[in-house]
Short mmCIF file of C-alpha atoms in Angstrom, two decimals:
data_model
loop_
_atom_site.label_atom_id
_atom_site.label_comp_id
_atom_site.label_asym_id
_atom_site.label_seq_id
_atom_site.Cartn_x
_atom_site.Cartn_y
_atom_site.Cartn_z
CA MET A 1 -19.73 -39.42 43.08
CA THR A 2 -17.88 -39.79 39.61
CA LYS A 3 -20.90 -39.12 37.88
CA ILE A 4 -21.69 -35.60 39.72
CA PHE A 5 -18.39 -34.70 38.92
CA SER A 6 -18.40 -35.38 35.59
CA ILE A 7 -21.76 -33.47 35.14
CA ILE A 8 -20.50 -30.47 37.32
CA PHE A 9 -17.37 -30.67 34.99
CA LEU A 10 -19.53 -30.35 31.79
CA LEU A 11 -21.76 -27.62 33.05
CA ALA A 12 -18.78 -25.55 33.96
CA THR A 13 -17.40 -25.95 30.55
CA PHE A 14 -20.64 -25.15 28.68
CA SER A 15 -20.41 -22.06 30.86
CA LEU A 16 -17.14 -20.84 29.60
CA SER A 17 -18.37 -21.84 26.59
CA LEU A 18 -21.18 -19.77 26.33
CA ASN A 19 -19.45 -16.85 28.08
CA ALA A 20 -16.44 -16.88 25.54
CA GLN A 21 -19.03 -17.34 22.71
CA GLN A 22 -21.12 -14.17 24.30
CA THR A 23 -17.43 -12.28 24.72
CA ASN A 24 -16.66 -12.81 21.18
CA LYS A 25 -19.90 -11.79 19.64
CA GLY A 26 -19.48 -8.64 21.61
CA LYS A 27 -16.15 -7.81 20.13
CA VAL A 28 -15.45 -5.02 18.29
CA SER A 29 -12.84 -5.91 15.05
CA GLU A 30 -9.69 -3.56 14.91
CA THR A 31 -9.64 -4.70 11.44
CA PHE A 32 -11.07 -4.59 8.41
CA MET A 33 -10.87 -5.94 4.67
CA ASN A 34 -10.37 -4.26 1.32
CA PRO A 35 -11.47 -4.22 -1.06
CA LEU A 36 -14.47 -2.30 0.95
CA ARG A 37 -17.23 -2.86 -2.22
CA LYS A 38 -17.19 -3.03 -5.96
CA GLY A 39 -17.30 0.18 -7.89
CA ALA A 40 -15.00 2.63 -9.10
CA ASP A 41 -14.73 6.62 -9.02
CA PRO A 42 -14.83 6.56 -5.20
CA PHE A 43 -15.94 9.99 -3.40
CA VAL A 44 -16.03 10.44 0.61
CA THR A 45 -16.77 13.58 2.36
CA LYS A 46 -16.42 14.40 6.37
CA HIS A 47 -19.13 16.40 7.67
CA ASN A 48 -20.14 17.14 11.42
CA GLY A 49 -17.94 14.04 12.08
CA LYS A 50 -20.06 11.90 9.46
CA TYR A 51 -18.96 10.56 6.25
CA TYR A 52 -20.86 10.86 2.90
CA THR A 53 -20.33 8.68 -0.21
CA ILE A 54 -22.06 8.90 -3.03
CA PHE A 55 -22.11 5.76 -5.99
CA ASN A 56 -24.29 4.72 -9.16
CA GLU A 57 -26.84 2.96 -8.09
CA LYS A 58 -30.29 1.68 -9.72
CA GLY A 59 -29.83 3.93 -12.64
CA GLY A 60 -29.73 6.75 -10.31
CA PHE A 61 -27.43 8.01 -7.37
CA ALA A 62 -27.03 6.27 -3.73
CA VAL A 63 -25.80 8.56 -0.78
CA THR A 64 -24.64 6.58 2.48
CA GLU A 65 -23.48 8.46 6.25
CA SER A 66 -22.00 6.73 8.66
CA ARG A 67 -19.58 7.24 11.33
CA TYR A 68 -17.14 4.71 9.87
CA LEU A 69 -14.88 4.88 6.47
CA THR A 70 -15.23 1.08 6.41
CA LYS A 71 -18.51 0.43 6.45
CA PHE A 72 -21.73 2.18 5.92
CA GLU A 73 -24.89 2.81 8.72
CA LYS A 74 -27.17 4.70 5.98
CA LYS A 75 -28.04 4.09 2.15
CA GLU A 76 -30.25 5.61 0.15
CA VAL A 77 -30.95 6.34 -3.79
CA VAL A 78 -31.63 9.67 -3.56
CA TRP A 79 -32.12 10.56 -7.34
CA THR A 80 -32.60 8.90 -10.82
CA PRO A 81 -32.88 10.53 -14.39
CA THR A 82 -36.23 11.33 -16.12
CA GLU A 83 -36.24 10.16 -19.89
CA GLY A 84 -35.42 12.46 -22.84
CA LYS A 85 -33.19 14.78 -20.85
CA TRP A 86 -29.85 16.01 -21.38
CA ASN A 87 -28.68 13.86 -18.43
CA SER A 88 -30.52 10.66 -18.76
CA TYR A 89 -27.45 8.06 -19.40
CA ASN A 90 -23.74 7.69 -18.80
CA LEU A 91 -24.47 9.22 -15.67
CA TRP A 92 -20.51 9.62 -14.41
CA ALA A 93 -18.61 9.85 -11.08
CA PRO A 94 -20.59 11.72 -8.67
CA GLU A 95 -19.47 13.30 -5.91
CA ILE A 96 -21.58 15.23 -2.95
CA HIS A 97 -20.46 18.77 -1.53
CA HIS A 98 -21.85 20.21 1.35
CA ILE A 99 -21.92 24.33 0.29
CA ASP A 100 -23.28 27.38 2.39
CA GLY A 101 -25.79 24.90 4.13
CA LYS A 102 -26.75 22.76 1.23
CA TRP A 103 -25.52 19.65 -0.31
CA TYR A 104 -24.63 19.60 -3.73
CA ILE A 105 -24.42 16.79 -6.24
CA TYR A 106 -21.64 17.41 -9.35
CA TYR A 107 -21.96 14.53 -11.86
CA ALA A 108 -21.87 13.74 -15.62
CA GLY A 109 -24.34 13.15 -17.86
CA SER A 110 -25.53 12.29 -21.57
CA VAL A 111 -28.51 12.72 -23.86
CA HIS A 112 -27.89 9.09 -25.50
CA LYS A 113 -26.99 5.76 -24.09
CA GLY A 114 -23.53 4.02 -24.31
CA ALA A 115 -20.94 5.53 -26.81
CA PRO A 116 -19.46 7.24 -28.25
CA TYR A 117 -18.96 9.11 -24.78
CA TYR A 118 -18.95 12.99 -26.85
CA ALA A 119 -22.10 14.23 -25.16
CA GLN A 120 -20.76 14.13 -21.87
CA ARG A 121 -21.59 17.17 -19.56
CA ALA A 122 -21.32 18.34 -15.79
CA GLY A 123 -25.10 18.61 -14.26
CA VAL A 124 -25.26 19.68 -10.46
CA LEU A 125 -28.35 18.65 -8.08
CA GLU A 126 -29.19 20.93 -4.85
CA SER A 127 -31.00 19.75 -1.90
CA ASP A 128 -31.32 20.60 1.71
CA SER A 129 -30.55 17.40 3.10
CA PRO A 130 -27.89 14.53 1.76
CA PHE A 131 -30.58 12.14 1.30
CA GLY A 132 -32.70 14.39 -1.06
CA PRO A 133 -35.12 15.58 -2.48
CA TYR A 134 -32.79 17.20 -4.93
CA GLU A 135 -33.88 19.64 -7.27
CA ASP A 136 -31.98 19.40 -10.85
CA LYS A 137 -30.31 22.66 -11.21
CA GLY A 138 -29.32 21.81 -15.05
CA ARG A 139 -25.87 21.80 -16.91
CA LEU A 140 -22.66 24.04 -15.75
CA TYR A 141 -21.45 25.82 -18.48
CA THR A 142 -18.05 24.57 -19.12
CA GLY A 143 -16.76 26.30 -22.22
CA ASP A 144 -15.02 29.66 -23.34
CA ASP A 145 -18.07 32.33 -23.44
CA PRO A 146 -19.93 31.85 -20.26
CA ASP A 147 -21.62 35.28 -21.08
CA GLN A 148 -23.06 34.04 -24.27
CA LYS A 149 -23.13 30.31 -23.25
CA LYS A 150 -22.52 29.11 -26.41
CA ASP A 151 -20.35 25.96 -27.52
CA ASN A 152 -21.09 24.72 -23.80
CA CYS A 153 -17.77 22.21 -23.79
CA TRP A 154 -17.11 18.38 -23.09
CA SER A 155 -16.46 18.09 -19.22
CA ILE A 156 -16.95 14.89 -16.20
CA ASP A 157 -15.24 14.84 -13.10
CA MET A 158 -16.16 17.99 -11.46
CA THR A 159 -14.87 18.81 -7.89
CA VAL A 160 -15.11 22.23 -5.78
CA LEU A 161 -12.31 24.00 -4.28
CA GLU A 162 -13.23 26.42 -1.38
CA LEU A 163 -10.03 28.54 -0.62
CA ASN A 164 -10.07 31.96 0.93
CA GLY A 165 -13.45 32.68 0.92
CA LYS A 166 -13.59 32.05 -2.86
CA LYS A 167 -15.16 28.58 -4.22
CA TYR A 168 -13.38 27.14 -7.55
CA ALA A 169 -14.87 24.58 -9.73
CA VAL A 170 -12.34 22.00 -11.34
CA TRP A 171 -12.99 19.47 -13.98
CA SER A 172 -11.78 17.54 -16.53
CA GLY A 173 -12.50 18.85 -20.39
CA TRP A 174 -11.82 19.11 -23.88
CA GLU A 175 -10.66 21.75 -25.58
CA THR A 176 -12.98 22.21 -28.52
CA LEU A 177 -16.09 20.01 -29.13
CA HIS A 178 -15.82 16.83 -31.57
CA ASP A 179 -18.52 13.99 -32.75
CA HIS A 180 -16.59 11.29 -30.82
CA HIS A 181 -14.85 10.24 -27.97
CA ASP A 182 -10.95 9.67 -28.83
CA VAL A 183 -10.29 13.30 -27.69
CA ASP A 184 -7.42 14.35 -25.08
CA GLN A 185 -8.30 15.38 -21.88
CA TYR A 186 -7.33 18.67 -20.09
CA LEU A 187 -7.82 19.75 -16.39
CA TYR A 188 -9.90 23.06 -16.00
CA ILE A 189 -10.28 25.60 -13.62
CA ALA A 190 -13.37 28.26 -13.14
CA GLU A 191 -14.26 30.11 -9.60
CA MET A 192 -17.80 29.88 -9.21
CA LYS A 193 -20.36 32.53 -8.81
CA ASN A 194 -22.57 30.19 -6.84
CA PRO A 195 -22.29 26.70 -6.90
CA TRP A 196 -24.64 26.13 -10.60
CA THR A 197 -22.52 29.19 -12.34
CA LEU A 198 -19.19 29.22 -13.24
CA GLY A 199 -16.91 31.86 -14.36
CA LYS A 200 -14.43 32.06 -17.68
CA ARG A 201 -12.63 28.41 -17.41
CA VAL A 202 -8.78 28.93 -17.11
CA LEU A 203 -6.76 25.58 -18.54
CA LEU A 204 -5.05 24.38 -15.95
CA SER A 205 -2.79 21.55 -16.58
CA LYS A 206 -1.98 18.91 -19.72
CA PRO A 207 -0.60 15.48 -19.73
CA GLU A 208 2.88 16.36 -20.68
CA LEU A 209 5.30 14.02 -19.21
CA ASP A 210 6.20 10.81 -20.53
CA TRP A 211 4.59 9.07 -17.13
CA GLU A 212 1.15 10.19 -18.45
CA LYS A 213 1.51 9.46 -21.63
CA GLY A 214 1.02 5.91 -23.52
CA ASP A 215 -2.17 5.59 -24.62
CA ASN A 216 -4.42 6.16 -27.70
CA ILE A 217 -5.41 9.66 -25.98
CA VAL A 218 -3.51 11.47 -22.77
CA LEU A 219 -5.70 12.72 -20.41
CA GLN A 220 -5.97 14.40 -17.20
CA GLU A 221 -9.16 13.46 -14.83
CA GLY A 222 -10.51 12.73 -11.61
CA PRO A 223 -9.30 15.73 -10.06
CA GLN A 224 -9.65 15.57 -5.66
CA ILE A 225 -8.36 18.65 -3.54
CA LEU A 226 -6.34 17.54 -0.75
CA LYS A 227 -5.45 20.40 2.00
CA HIS A 228 -2.81 19.87 4.66
CA ASN A 229 -1.77 22.99 6.97
CA ASN A 230 -1.70 25.44 4.43
CA ASP A 231 -0.62 23.45 1.37
CA VAL A 232 -3.33 22.39 -1.48
CA PHE A 233 -3.38 19.81 -3.84
CA VAL A 234 -5.10 19.10 -6.88
CA ILE A 235 -4.40 15.23 -6.97
CA TYR A 236 -5.57 14.04 -10.30
CA SER A 237 -5.83 10.85 -12.57
CA THR A 238 -3.72 9.98 -15.57
CA ARG A 239 -3.39 7.55 -18.35
CA GLY A 240 -6.19 5.40 -19.53
CA SER A 241 -8.58 4.71 -16.92
CA TRP A 242 -9.70 1.37 -18.68
CA THR A 243 -6.01 0.11 -18.57
CA GLU A 244 -3.51 -1.22 -15.75
CA HIS A 245 -1.59 2.06 -16.57
CA TYR A 246 -3.87 4.13 -14.67
CA LYS A 247 -2.12 6.19 -12.00
CA LEU A 248 -2.04 9.20 -9.75
CA GLY A 249 -0.03 12.84 -10.14
CA GLN A 250 -0.01 15.85 -8.31
CA LEU A 251 -0.77 19.75 -8.68
CA ARG A 252 0.86 22.18 -5.86
CA LEU A 253 -0.35 25.27 -5.39
CA THR A 254 1.93 27.57 -4.14
CA THR A 255 1.10 29.31 -1.34
CA GLY A 256 -0.14 32.51 -1.32
CA LYS A 257 -0.71 32.52 -5.15
CA ASP A 258 -4.11 32.27 -7.67
CA PRO A 259 -5.24 29.40 -8.26
CA LEU A 260 -6.66 30.53 -11.50
CA ASN A 261 -3.18 31.28 -12.95
CA PRO A 262 -1.84 27.77 -13.97
CA SER A 263 1.72 29.18 -13.04
CA SER A 264 0.43 29.01 -9.98
CA TRP A 265 0.74 24.78 -9.83
CA ILE A 266 3.32 23.11 -9.53
CA LYS A 267 3.24 19.38 -11.45
CA SER A 268 5.28 16.44 -9.85
CA SER A 269 7.66 15.26 -11.92
CA LYS A 270 6.85 11.81 -11.12
CA PRO A 271 3.44 9.56 -10.32
CA VAL A 272 2.93 10.17 -6.48
CA PHE A 273 0.90 6.56 -6.28
CA GLN A 274 0.37 3.75 -8.81
CA GLY A 275 -0.30 0.39 -9.60
CA THR A 276 2.11 -2.71 -8.22
CA SER A 277 3.03 -6.17 -10.24
CA THR A 278 -1.02 -7.04 -7.84
CA VAL A 279 -2.62 -3.22 -7.69
CA HIS A 280 -3.75 -2.64 -11.33
CA GLY A 281 -5.08 0.54 -12.76
CA LEU A 282 -4.96 2.62 -9.62
CA GLY A 283 -7.07 5.92 -9.49
CA HIS A 284 -9.62 8.31 -9.18
CA ALA A 285 -9.30 8.69 -5.44
CA SER A 286 -10.32 10.95 -2.98
CA MET A 287 -9.05 11.80 0.65
CA THR A 288 -9.83 12.32 4.13
CA THR A 289 -9.05 11.88 7.84
CA SER A 290 -9.71 9.65 9.98
CA PRO A 291 -12.65 9.79 12.80
CA ASP A 292 -10.68 11.28 15.19
CA ASP A 293 -8.71 13.90 12.41
CA SER A 294 -5.38 12.06 13.42
CA GLU A 295 -4.66 9.98 10.39
CA TYR A 296 -5.09 10.79 6.81
CA TRP A 297 -6.40 7.95 4.31
CA ILE A 298 -7.13 7.78 0.59
CA TYR A 299 -10.09 6.06 -1.21
CA TYR A 300 -9.33 4.86 -4.45
CA HIS A 301 -10.19 2.21 -7.14
CA SER A 302 -8.36 -0.19 -9.09
CA LYS A 303 -9.02 -3.31 -11.39
CA ALA A 304 -9.91 -6.72 -10.39
CA ALA A 305 -8.32 -8.09 -12.99
CA LEU A 306 -5.76 -7.15 -15.65
CA ASP A 307 -8.62 -7.41 -18.26
CA GLY A 308 -11.93 -5.98 -18.59
CA GLY A 309 -11.49 -2.69 -19.28
CA TRP A 310 -14.07 -0.97 -17.11
CA ASP A 311 -15.78 -3.78 -15.85
CA ASN A 312 -15.15 -5.14 -12.01
CA ARG A 313 -13.46 -2.78 -10.52
CA GLU A 314 -13.17 -2.04 -6.78
CA VAL A 315 -13.22 0.46 -3.85
CA TYR A 316 -10.20 0.41 -1.53
CA LEU A 317 -9.22 2.27 1.72
CA GLN A 318 -5.60 2.70 2.58
CA ARG A 319 -3.74 5.57 5.09
CA PHE A 320 -0.90 7.79 4.15
CA THR A 321 1.24 10.75 5.32
CA PHE A 322 3.02 13.42 4.80
CA GLY A 323 6.87 14.07 4.26
CA LYS A 324 8.74 16.40 4.91
CA ASP A 325 8.63 18.74 2.18
CA GLY A 326 4.80 19.04 2.87
CA ASN A 327 3.89 16.58 -0.09
CA PRO A 328 1.56 13.46 0.82
CA VAL A 329 3.16 10.16 0.92
CA PHE A 330 0.76 7.50 -0.57
CA GLY A 331 3.23 4.79 -0.66
CA ILE A 332 2.58 1.19 -2.31
CA PRO A 333 -0.22 0.25 -2.49
CA LYS A 334 -1.51 -3.39 -0.56
CA GLY A 335 -4.56 -4.01 -2.56
CA ARG A 336 -6.74 -6.99 -0.85
CA GLY A 337 -6.08 -7.90 2.24
CA GLU A 338 -6.56 -7.40 6.33
CA MET A 339 -5.53 -3.46 6.70
CA LYS A 340 -6.08 -1.81 10.80
CA ARG A 341 -8.97 0.43 11.21
CA PRO A 342 -8.81 4.69 11.02
CA SER A 343 -7.99 5.57 14.16
CA GLY A 344 -11.16 6.51 15.94
CA GLU A 345 -13.63 3.87 14.36
CA VAL A 346 -12.82 1.12 17.41
CA LYS A 347 -13.14 3.41 20.10
CA THR A 348 -16.39 4.68 18.85
CA GLU A 349 -18.30 1.25 17.64
CA GLN A 350 -16.75 -0.01 21.43
CA ALA A 351 -19.16 2.82 22.98
CA GLU A 352 -22.01 1.52 21.26
CA PRO A 353 -25.11 -0.26 23.38
CA GLY A 354 -24.32 -3.71 23.25
CA SER A 355 -20.73 -3.56 21.70
CA LEU A 356 -19.28 -5.38 24.83
#
């Protein structure tokens, strides 16, 4: 009889253990781990309930698609440059935008590989699908003479602002051409005649405050558009991206004013997001909302270690809010570690067949 009870007990224990394993196997995690991946200059856009990101991979650009901010569901390399072209090398900071029913990738490229980085120019690709095939629409003219197209100027980190039925390009560029790369970088804006043609550029902002200075050059780069209610912001990066001092500043458009007028934009008096004793070189961020649109999240990179220059950077996600004055409140970067997933992600995953 004792043996029978022992067998029954063992069977019951095994059954409970098996059930627990099956339950844990199907359980949806409510957290995610930062960093999300290695890389830099992260960009994310939300379209029809899905997130699209883009980054360098295998000598070209990889695009991802997902219902989740914290993981990819699909990834494909969608474009690689051909040899011997103006954009064959130094592919920097790609962004993917859905404009008037088509998809566009904005990026910087160069005719030669590596340093000196004086040949960087902004380019654009066009497709009917985020995953291509893409048509190379060539270089965008980012100089001072759009009619004659003389002296196309150095430009990187182009993004797109859509406002009141018009579209504007915002980017980081040089005032004049140089044969080296130790040159100050400013933010420029121009109205877009179409996704690959710009009007006359306007100098939008220079690094003039103490917290924007301190390296061998002064710079503003990585401009990103943030909209909230009726407010429009340009969140930009400043200080050297190769240093621990990289940080974010902000321009806020005065409501109802012309975005092509520099005086329409008010610069923050201090950094709006910067590193800590454990988070170094924070910058080049983009912003989006959670799957259910109830939260705002910032997608940024920082250095994995103090040394290493541009090498070994990582991508992070963090929630942010807005203050009573309407400005974004990014808070203090938490860096590595476990965080609660964006609102709506768990519910979406729990609805998948076989998740529970």
